[in-house]
Amino acid sequence: MDGSATSGPIAPDVSRGGGCTPITGAAAARLADRFNALSAGLTQTKDTQEALQRLVDLAPDVIGGCDWAGITQYSRRQGFVTAAASSPTTLLVDRMQYSLHEGPCVSAVETDGLYSIPDLRTDCRWPRFSAVTAAGSPVRSALSLTISPATPRAALNLYGPHPSTLQDDDLGVSILFATHAQTLLHYVRATRQIAHLQRALASSRLIGTAIGILMDAHRITDEEAFRRLVASSQQLNRKLVDIAEAVARTGELPRS
């Protein structure tokens, strides 16, 4: 790698300096087994945070030159956050980039592509980050790849203890990791959306039940019943769904 950013979406030609060394034979089989186990764990536990953590913990084991790994996410509400980190060193280096607003992971989140620093001591692209990181951490090389161009945007970060340890022949495995991480992040969003819809549906049904109870008890219209639920919610400073749950349980509006 020449230290410059390779821009554009992640693709097989993401390295312009000679391509990626293919993963073959026993190494490919072992990596496939690890990813299969990771996917199975996600399916069984439904714990996406645990799956992301397993992913970054696995990276140093199978990517040559990588001792530390993490996943950065960005949203307008939270800014840059580390969604999963393999060690405190990852968190330290990530936070240096967030505070300075420069570095490979910031660029990978903001602009799709692959960004690398073969040697922090000679890097000119992100001089403040490189100088601070080289002086205050054991990291000497870095590689970040965009893994989610959608919201929340995200990047996979790989850090090495020696200059030029993250070589072109590590890119194939790195891209596999980025692809798998993207799948997990899509799963996170889908799971959250489903949970939100389920909560909304349950709340709607509960409110409908409460409206029906009030209509029957007081011989009022559905609009009046709903108005009373809202008024009770405002007066007692409680959520509307909590008022509805109380009505469904007791048959009347709560008084306190």
PDB file of C-alpha atoms in Angstrom:
ATOM      1  CA  MET A   1       0.000   0.000   0.000  1.00  0.00           C
ATOM      2  CA  ASP A   2       1.195   3.525  -0.696  1.00  0.00           C
ATOM      3  CA  GLY A   3      -0.532   5.205   2.264  1.00  0.00           C
ATOM      4  CA  SER A   4      -3.104   7.006   0.124  1.00  0.00           C
ATOM      5  CA  ALA A   5      -6.787   6.336   0.285  1.00  0.00           C
ATOM      6  CA  THR A   6      -8.362   3.901  -2.103  1.00  0.00           C
ATOM      7  CA  SER A   7     -11.730   5.538  -2.658  1.00  0.00           C
ATOM      8  CA  GLY A   8     -14.999   4.070  -3.840  1.00  0.00           C
ATOM      9  CA  PRO A   9     -17.067   1.181  -2.520  1.00  0.00           C
ATOM     10  CA  ILE A  10     -15.436  -1.991  -1.282  1.00  0.00           C
ATOM     11  CA  ALA A  11     -14.865  -4.316  -4.245  1.00  0.00           C
ATOM     12  CA  PRO A  12     -12.404  -6.995  -5.363  1.00  0.00           C
ATOM     13  CA  ASP A  13     -10.202  -4.299  -6.971  1.00  0.00           C
ATOM     14  CA  VAL A  14     -10.094  -2.245  -3.784  1.00  0.00           C
ATOM     15  CA  SER A  15      -6.290  -2.491  -3.784  1.00  0.00           C
ATOM     16  CA  ARG A  16      -4.800  -0.836  -6.826  1.00  0.00           C
ATOM     17  CA  GLY A  17      -1.299  -1.943  -6.028  1.00  0.00           C
ATOM     18  CA  GLY A  18      -1.455  -5.507  -7.306  1.00  0.00           C
ATOM     19  CA  GLY A  19      -4.686  -7.031  -6.038  1.00  0.00           C
ATOM     20  CA  CYS A  20      -5.547  -9.299  -3.143  1.00  0.00           C
ATOM     21  CA  THR A  21      -3.976 -12.653  -2.512  1.00  0.00           C
ATOM     22  CA  PRO A  22      -6.773 -15.248  -2.665  1.00  0.00           C
ATOM     23  CA  ILE A  23      -7.609 -17.292   0.418  1.00  0.00           C
ATOM     24  CA  THR A  24      -7.315 -20.954  -0.431  1.00  0.00           C
ATOM     25  CA  GLY A  25      -7.046 -24.434   1.037  1.00  0.00           C
ATOM     26  CA  ALA A  26      -7.081 -25.093   4.758  1.00  0.00           C
ATOM     27  CA  ALA A  27      -6.956 -21.373   5.617  1.00  0.00           C
ATOM     28  CA  ALA A  28     -10.147 -20.750   3.667  1.00  0.00           C
ATOM     29  CA  ALA A  29     -11.860 -23.715   5.314  1.00  0.00           C
ATOM     30  CA  ARG A  30     -10.881 -22.537   8.809  1.00  0.00           C
ATOM     31  CA  LEU A  31     -12.077 -19.021   8.084  1.00  0.00           C
ATOM     32  CA  ALA A  32     -15.373 -20.332   6.713  1.00  0.00           C
ATOM     33  CA  ASP A  33     -15.857 -22.404   9.861  1.00  0.00           C
ATOM     34  CA  ARG A  34     -15.250 -19.371  12.067  1.00  0.00           C
ATOM     35  CA  PHE A  35     -17.742 -17.246  10.116  1.00  0.00           C
ATOM     36  CA  ASN A  36     -20.308 -20.048  10.158  1.00  0.00           C
ATOM     37  CA  ALA A  37     -19.951 -20.313  13.936  1.00  0.00           C
ATOM     38  CA  LEU A  38     -20.291 -16.545  14.241  1.00  0.00           C
ATOM     39  CA  SER A  39     -23.480 -16.515  12.148  1.00  0.00           C
ATOM     40  CA  ALA A  40     -24.897 -19.458  14.089  1.00  0.00           C
ATOM     41  CA  GLY A  41     -24.235 -17.649  17.350  1.00  0.00           C
ATOM     42  CA  LEU A  42     -26.111 -14.610  16.088  1.00  0.00           C
ATOM     43  CA  THR A  43     -29.077 -16.689  14.976  1.00  0.00           C
ATOM     44  CA  GLN A  44     -29.262 -18.541  18.254  1.00  0.00           C
ATOM     45  CA  THR A  45     -28.751 -15.652  20.686  1.00  0.00           C
ATOM     46  CA  LYS A  46     -30.271 -12.743  18.727  1.00  0.00           C
ATOM     47  CA  ASP A  47     -27.575 -10.708  20.493  1.00  0.00           C
ATOM     48  CA  THR A  48     -26.143  -8.477  17.783  1.00  0.00           C
ATOM     49  CA  GLN A  49     -23.758  -6.681  20.127  1.00  0.00           C
ATOM     50  CA  GLU A  50     -22.232  -9.992  21.147  1.00  0.00           C
ATOM     51  CA  ALA A  51     -21.901 -10.974  17.478  1.00  0.00           C
ATOM     52  CA  LEU A  52     -20.118  -7.716  16.622  1.00  0.00           C
ATOM     53  CA  GLN A  53     -17.814  -8.255  19.575  1.00  0.00           C
ATOM     54  CA  ARG A  54     -17.015 -11.779  18.411  1.00  0.00           C
ATOM     55  CA  LEU A  55     -16.248 -10.415  14.963  1.00  0.00           C
ATOM     56  CA  VAL A  56     -13.665  -7.890  16.154  1.00  0.00           C
ATOM     57  CA  ASP A  57     -12.197 -10.419  18.615  1.00  0.00           C
ATOM     58  CA  LEU A  58     -11.727 -12.837  15.717  1.00  0.00           C
ATOM     59  CA  ALA A  59      -9.979 -10.337  13.428  1.00  0.00           C
ATOM     60  CA  PRO A  60      -6.540 -10.400  15.132  1.00  0.00           C
ATOM     61  CA  ASP A  61      -6.579 -14.209  15.029  1.00  0.00           C
ATOM     62  CA  VAL A  62      -6.986 -14.514  11.271  1.00  0.00           C
ATOM     63  CA  ILE A  63      -5.745 -11.243   9.714  1.00  0.00           C
ATOM     64  CA  GLY A  64      -1.972 -11.137   9.493  1.00  0.00           C
ATOM     65  CA  GLY A  65      -0.468  -7.955  10.925  1.00  0.00           C
ATOM     66  CA  CYS A  66      -3.609  -7.040  12.872  1.00  0.00           C
ATOM     67  CA  ASP A  67      -3.363  -7.039  16.671  1.00  0.00           C
ATOM     68  CA  TRP A  68      -6.368  -4.838  17.406  1.00  0.00           C
ATOM     69  CA  ALA A  69      -9.727  -4.352  15.662  1.00  0.00           C
ATOM     70  CA  GLY A  70     -12.932  -2.406  16.062  1.00  0.00           C
ATOM     71  CA  ILE A  71     -16.071  -1.086  14.393  1.00  0.00           C
ATOM     72  CA  THR A  72     -16.861   2.625  14.231  1.00  0.00           C
ATOM     73  CA  GLN A  73     -20.376   3.926  13.665  1.00  0.00           C
ATOM     74  CA  TYR A  74     -21.615   7.461  13.044  1.00  0.00           C
ATOM     75  CA  SER A  75     -25.015   9.081  13.474  1.00  0.00           C
ATOM     76  CA  ARG A  76     -26.069  12.708  13.814  1.00  0.00           C
ATOM     77  CA  ARG A  77     -27.460  12.038  17.268  1.00  0.00           C
ATOM     78  CA  GLN A  78     -24.421  10.263  18.739  1.00  0.00           C
ATOM     79  CA  GLY A  79     -21.561  11.322  16.477  1.00  0.00           C
ATOM     80  CA  PHE A  80     -18.665   8.861  16.167  1.00  0.00           C
ATOM     81  CA  VAL A  81     -18.858   5.843  18.504  1.00  0.00           C
ATOM     82  CA  THR A  82     -17.006   2.542  18.734  1.00  0.00           C
ATOM     83  CA  ALA A  83     -19.671  -0.152  18.447  1.00  0.00           C
ATOM     84  CA  ALA A  84     -17.239  -2.975  19.291  1.00  0.00           C
ATOM     85  CA  ALA A  85     -13.544  -3.118  20.176  1.00  0.00           C
ATOM     86  CA  SER A  86     -11.147  -6.010  20.650  1.00  0.00           C
ATOM     87  CA  SER A  87      -9.127  -4.190  23.334  1.00  0.00           C
ATOM     88  CA  PRO A  88      -8.622  -0.869  25.167  1.00  0.00           C
ATOM     89  CA  THR A  89      -5.963  -0.037  22.578  1.00  0.00           C
ATOM     90  CA  THR A  90      -8.659  -0.004  19.893  1.00  0.00           C
ATOM     91  CA  LEU A  91     -10.786   2.385  21.950  1.00  0.00           C
ATOM     92  CA  LEU A  92      -7.798   4.653  22.580  1.00  0.00           C
ATOM     93  CA  VAL A  93      -6.855   4.944  18.901  1.00  0.00           C
ATOM     94  CA  ASP A  94     -10.481   5.332  17.804  1.00  0.00           C
ATOM     95  CA  ARG A  95     -11.082   8.147  20.294  1.00  0.00           C
ATOM     96  CA  MET A  96      -7.957   9.969  19.131  1.00  0.00           C
ATOM     97  CA  GLN A  97      -9.472  10.058  15.645  1.00  0.00           C
ATOM     98  CA  TYR A  98     -12.868  11.178  16.912  1.00  0.00           C
ATOM     99  CA  SER A  99     -11.435  14.016  18.996  1.00  0.00           C
ATOM    100  CA  LEU A 100      -9.161  15.249  16.192  1.00  0.00           C
ATOM    101  CA  HIS A 101     -11.749  14.474  13.497  1.00  0.00           C
ATOM    102  CA  GLU A 102      -9.084  12.938  11.291  1.00  0.00           C
ATOM    103  CA  GLY A 103      -7.677   9.511  10.587  1.00  0.00           C
ATOM    104  CA  PRO A 104      -8.451   6.463   8.434  1.00  0.00           C
ATOM    105  CA  CYS A 105     -11.610   5.403  10.293  1.00  0.00           C
ATOM    106  CA  VAL A 106     -13.094   8.924  10.144  1.00  0.00           C
ATOM    107  CA  SER A 107     -12.401   9.045   6.406  1.00  0.00           C
ATOM    108  CA  ALA A 108     -13.805   5.524   5.858  1.00  0.00           C
ATOM    109  CA  VAL A 109     -17.020   6.535   7.630  1.00  0.00           C
ATOM    110  CA  GLU A 110     -17.355   9.859   5.817  1.00  0.00           C
ATOM    111  CA  THR A 111     -16.276   8.698   2.330  1.00  0.00           C
ATOM    112  CA  ASP A 112     -16.752   5.141   1.038  1.00  0.00           C
ATOM    113  CA  GLY A 113     -13.518   3.255   0.498  1.00  0.00           C
ATOM    114  CA  LEU A 114     -10.386   1.797   2.036  1.00  0.00           C
ATOM    115  CA  TYR A 115      -7.866   3.978   3.891  1.00  0.00           C
ATOM    116  CA  SER A 116      -4.474   2.869   5.153  1.00  0.00           C
ATOM    117  CA  ILE A 117      -1.432   4.116   7.049  1.00  0.00           C
ATOM    118  CA  PRO A 118       1.541   1.777   6.456  1.00  0.00           C
ATOM    119  CA  ASP A 119       3.676   3.713   8.965  1.00  0.00           C
ATOM    120  CA  LEU A 120       2.324   6.269  11.442  1.00  0.00           C
ATOM    121  CA  ARG A 121       5.783   7.840  11.806  1.00  0.00           C
ATOM    122  CA  THR A 122       5.936   8.827   8.121  1.00  0.00           C
ATOM    123  CA  ASP A 123       2.252   9.504   7.412  1.00  0.00           C
ATOM    124  CA  CYS A 124       1.450  12.913   5.933  1.00  0.00           C
ATOM    125  CA  ARG A 125      -2.283  12.447   5.253  1.00  0.00           C
ATOM    126  CA  TRP A 126      -3.433  12.688   8.892  1.00  0.00           C
ATOM    127  CA  PRO A 127      -0.368  14.217  10.607  1.00  0.00           C
ATOM    128  CA  ARG A 128      -1.949  15.148  13.956  1.00  0.00           C
ATOM    129  CA  PHE A 129      -3.554  11.752  14.461  1.00  0.00           C
ATOM    130  CA  SER A 130      -0.465   9.866  13.338  1.00  0.00           C
ATOM    131  CA  ALA A 131       1.858  11.826  15.619  1.00  0.00           C
ATOM    132  CA  VAL A 132      -0.372  11.498  18.698  1.00  0.00           C
ATOM    133  CA  THR A 133      -1.045   7.804  18.107  1.00  0.00           C
ATOM    134  CA  ALA A 134       2.603   6.913  17.489  1.00  0.00           C
ATOM    135  CA  ALA A 135       3.593   8.710  20.685  1.00  0.00           C
ATOM    136  CA  GLY A 136       0.774   7.484  22.899  1.00  0.00           C
ATOM    137  CA  SER A 137      -0.020   3.925  21.787  1.00  0.00           C
ATOM    138  CA  PRO A 138       1.663   0.727  20.520  1.00  0.00           C
ATOM    139  CA  VAL A 139      -0.081   1.077  17.124  1.00  0.00           C
ATOM    140  CA  ARG A 140       2.221   1.693  14.147  1.00  0.00           C
ATOM    141  CA  SER A 141      -0.016   0.879  11.137  1.00  0.00           C
ATOM    142  CA  ALA A 142      -3.736   1.166  10.427  1.00  0.00           C
ATOM    143  CA  LEU A 143      -6.334   0.101   7.892  1.00  0.00           C
ATOM    144  CA  SER A 144     -10.010   1.145   7.779  1.00  0.00           C
ATOM    145  CA  LEU A 145     -12.737  -0.008   5.364  1.00  0.00           C
ATOM    146  CA  THR A 146     -16.242   1.325   4.868  1.00  0.00           C
ATOM    147  CA  ILE A 147     -18.712  -1.398   5.846  1.00  0.00           C
ATOM    148  CA  SER A 148     -22.009   0.484   5.793  1.00  0.00           C
ATOM    149  CA  PRO A 149     -22.688   3.385   3.418  1.00  0.00           C
ATOM    150  CA  ALA A 150     -26.211   3.607   4.870  1.00  0.00           C
ATOM    151  CA  THR A 151     -27.278   5.162   8.181  1.00  0.00           C
ATOM    152  CA  PRO A 152     -25.677   4.591  10.578  1.00  0.00           C
ATOM    153  CA  ARG A 153     -22.494   4.752   8.550  1.00  0.00           C
ATOM    154  CA  ALA A 154     -19.773   2.422   9.775  1.00  0.00           C
ATOM    155  CA  ALA A 155     -16.176   1.296   9.248  1.00  0.00           C
ATOM    156  CA  LEU A 156     -14.049  -1.706  10.211  1.00  0.00           C
ATOM    157  CA  ASN A 157     -10.750  -0.634  11.806  1.00  0.00           C
ATOM    158  CA  LEU A 158      -7.624  -2.809  11.914  1.00  0.00           C
ATOM    159  CA  TYR A 159      -4.477  -1.751  13.775  1.00  0.00           C
ATOM    160  CA  GLY A 160      -0.985  -3.306  13.691  1.00  0.00           C
ATOM    161  CA  PRO A 161       1.993  -3.063  16.078  1.00  0.00           C
ATOM    162  CA  HIS A 162       4.631  -2.685  13.344  1.00  0.00           C
ATOM    163  CA  PRO A 163       4.991  -0.555  10.204  1.00  0.00           C
ATOM    164  CA  SER A 164       3.636  -2.097   6.991  1.00  0.00           C
ATOM    165  CA  THR A 165       2.271  -5.172   8.758  1.00  0.00           C
ATOM    166  CA  LEU A 166      -1.154  -4.806   7.111  1.00  0.00           C
ATOM    167  CA  GLN A 167      -0.154  -5.829   3.587  1.00  0.00           C
ATOM    168  CA  ASP A 168      -2.065  -6.346   0.333  1.00  0.00           C
ATOM    169  CA  ASP A 169      -2.396 -10.073   0.988  1.00  0.00           C
ATOM    170  CA  ASP A 170      -4.422  -9.264   4.133  1.00  0.00           C
ATOM    171  CA  LEU A 171      -7.031  -7.369   2.123  1.00  0.00           C
ATOM    172  CA  GLY A 172      -8.968 -10.460   1.036  1.00  0.00           C
ATOM    173  CA  VAL A 173      -9.675 -11.486   4.629  1.00  0.00           C
ATOM    174  CA  SER A 174     -10.237  -7.858   5.656  1.00  0.00           C
ATOM    175  CA  ILE A 175     -12.899  -7.448   2.959  1.00  0.00           C
ATOM    176  CA  LEU A 176     -14.578 -10.663   4.116  1.00  0.00           C
ATOM    177  CA  PHE A 177     -14.683  -9.226   7.616  1.00  0.00           C
ATOM    178  CA  ALA A 178     -16.115  -5.956   6.336  1.00  0.00           C
ATOM    179  CA  THR A 179     -18.779  -7.812   4.350  1.00  0.00           C
ATOM    180  CA  HIS A 180     -19.740  -9.941   7.354  1.00  0.00           C
ATOM    181  CA  ALA A 181     -19.843  -6.886   9.604  1.00  0.00           C
ATOM    182  CA  GLN A 182     -22.146  -5.169   7.111  1.00  0.00           C
ATOM    183  CA  THR A 183     -24.497  -8.157   7.260  1.00  0.00           C
ATOM    184  CA  LEU A 184     -24.539  -7.949  11.051  1.00  0.00           C
ATOM    185  CA  LEU A 185     -25.265  -4.212  10.983  1.00  0.00           C
ATOM    186  CA  HIS A 186     -28.144  -4.776   8.565  1.00  0.00           C
ATOM    187  CA  TYR A 187     -29.418  -7.395  10.995  1.00  0.00           C
ATOM    188  CA  VAL A 188     -29.132  -4.890  13.866  1.00  0.00           C
ATOM    189  CA  ARG A 189     -31.241  -2.340  11.979  1.00  0.00           C
ATOM    190  CA  ALA A 190     -33.823  -4.922  10.927  1.00  0.00           C
ATOM    191  CA  THR A 191     -34.077  -6.310  14.462  1.00  0.00           C
ATOM    192  CA  ARG A 192     -34.567  -2.839  15.924  1.00  0.00           C
ATOM    193  CA  GLN A 193     -37.188  -1.941  13.322  1.00  0.00           C
ATOM    194  CA  ILE A 194     -39.101  -5.160  13.996  1.00  0.00           C
ATOM    195  CA  ALA A 195     -38.938  -4.588  17.761  1.00  0.00           C
ATOM    196  CA  HIS A 196     -40.189  -1.012  17.288  1.00  0.00           C
ATOM    197  CA  LEU A 197     -43.084  -2.173  15.118  1.00  0.00           C
ATOM    198  CA  GLN A 198     -43.967  -4.899  17.608  1.00  0.00           C
ATOM    199  CA  ARG A 199     -44.005  -2.405  20.485  1.00  0.00           C
ATOM    200  CA  ALA A 200     -46.090   0.029  18.433  1.00  0.00           C
ATOM    201  CA  LEU A 201     -48.559  -2.717  17.528  1.00  0.00           C
ATOM    202  CA  ALA A 202     -48.848  -3.885  21.134  1.00  0.00           C
ATOM    203  CA  SER A 203     -49.377  -0.301  22.316  1.00  0.00           C
ATOM    204  CA  SER A 204     -52.019   0.285  19.652  1.00  0.00           C
ATOM    205  CA  ARG A 205     -53.911  -2.841  20.688  1.00  0.00           C
ATOM    206  CA  LEU A 206     -53.739  -1.881  24.363  1.00  0.00           C
ATOM    207  CA  ILE A 207     -55.018   1.616  23.679  1.00  0.00           C
ATOM    208  CA  GLY A 208     -57.822   0.169  21.553  1.00  0.00           C
ATOM    209  CA  THR A 209     -58.782  -2.169  24.401  1.00  0.00           C
ATOM    210  CA  ALA A 210     -58.824   0.737  26.875  1.00  0.00           C
ATOM    211  CA  ILE A 211     -60.984   2.822  24.546  1.00  0.00           C
ATOM    212  CA  GLY A 212     -63.459  -0.040  24.245  1.00  0.00           C
ATOM    213  CA  ILE A 213     -63.632  -0.444  28.042  1.00  0.00           C
ATOM    214  CA  LEU A 214     -64.289   3.276  28.583  1.00  0.00           C
ATOM    215  CA  MET A 215     -66.900   3.374  25.819  1.00  0.00           C
ATOM    216  CA  ASP A 216     -68.779   0.493  27.407  1.00  0.00           C
ATOM    217  CA  ALA A 217     -68.467   1.753  30.978  1.00  0.00           C
ATOM    218  CA  HIS A 218     -69.462   5.354  30.321  1.00  0.00           C
ATOM    219  CA  ARG A 219     -71.569   5.010  27.176  1.00  0.00           C
ATOM    220  CA  ILE A 220     -69.362   7.445  25.269  1.00  0.00           C
ATOM    221  CA  THR A 221     -67.964   7.611  21.749  1.00  0.00           C
ATOM    222  CA  ASP A 222     -64.531   6.335  20.808  1.00  0.00           C
ATOM    223  CA  GLU A 223     -63.348   9.920  20.309  1.00  0.00           C
ATOM    224  CA  GLU A 224     -64.435  10.899  23.826  1.00  0.00           C
ATOM    225  CA  ALA A 225     -62.838   7.774  25.279  1.00  0.00           C
ATOM    226  CA  PHE A 226     -59.558   8.576  23.567  1.00  0.00           C
ATOM    227  CA  ARG A 227     -59.770  12.209  24.726  1.00  0.00           C
ATOM    228  CA  ARG A 228     -60.123  11.033  28.318  1.00  0.00           C
ATOM    229  CA  LEU A 229     -57.118   8.742  27.977  1.00  0.00           C
ATOM    230  CA  VAL A 230     -55.021  11.634  26.640  1.00  0.00           C
ATOM    231  CA  ALA A 231     -56.247  13.987  29.382  1.00  0.00           C
ATOM    232  CA  SER A 232     -55.392  11.450  32.070  1.00  0.00           C
ATOM    233  CA  SER A 233     -51.952  10.943  30.539  1.00  0.00           C
ATOM    234  CA  GLN A 234     -51.255  14.676  30.616  1.00  0.00           C
ATOM    235  CA  GLN A 235     -52.645  15.234  34.115  1.00  0.00           C
ATOM    236  CA  LEU A 236     -50.706  12.357  35.660  1.00  0.00           C
ATOM    237  CA  ASN A 237     -47.597  12.910  33.500  1.00  0.00           C
ATOM    238  CA  ARG A 238     -47.605   9.258  32.449  1.00  0.00           C
ATOM    239  CA  LYS A 239     -47.294   7.666  29.046  1.00  0.00           C
ATOM    240  CA  LEU A 240     -50.529   7.091  27.171  1.00  0.00           C
ATOM    241  CA  VAL A 241     -49.821   3.372  26.890  1.00  0.00           C
ATOM    242  CA  ASP A 242     -49.354   3.176  30.691  1.00  0.00           C
ATOM    243  CA  ILE A 243     -52.763   4.807  31.217  1.00  0.00           C
ATOM    244  CA  ALA A 244     -54.280   2.362  28.727  1.00  0.00           C
ATOM    245  CA  GLU A 245     -52.657  -0.580  30.534  1.00  0.00           C
ATOM    246  CA  ALA A 246     -54.172   0.622  33.838  1.00  0.00           C
ATOM    247  CA  VAL A 247     -57.622   0.909  32.252  1.00  0.00           C
ATOM    248  CA  ALA A 248     -57.327  -2.559  30.731  1.00  0.00           C
ATOM    249  CA  ARG A 249     -56.308  -3.964  34.126  1.00  0.00           C
ATOM    250  CA  THR A 250     -58.762  -2.136  36.424  1.00  0.00           C
ATOM    251  CA  GLY A 251     -61.590  -1.065  34.126  1.00  0.00           C
ATOM    252  CA  GLU A 252     -61.233   2.640  34.946  1.00  0.00           C
ATOM    253  CA  LEU A 253     -58.917   5.605  34.538  1.00  0.00           C
ATOM    254  CA  PRO A 254     -56.170   5.827  37.181  1.00  0.00           C
ATOM    255  CA  ARG A 255     -56.640   8.590  39.736  1.00  0.00           C
ATOM    256  CA  SER A 256     -53.018   8.943  40.823  1.00  0.00           C
TER     257      SER A 256
END
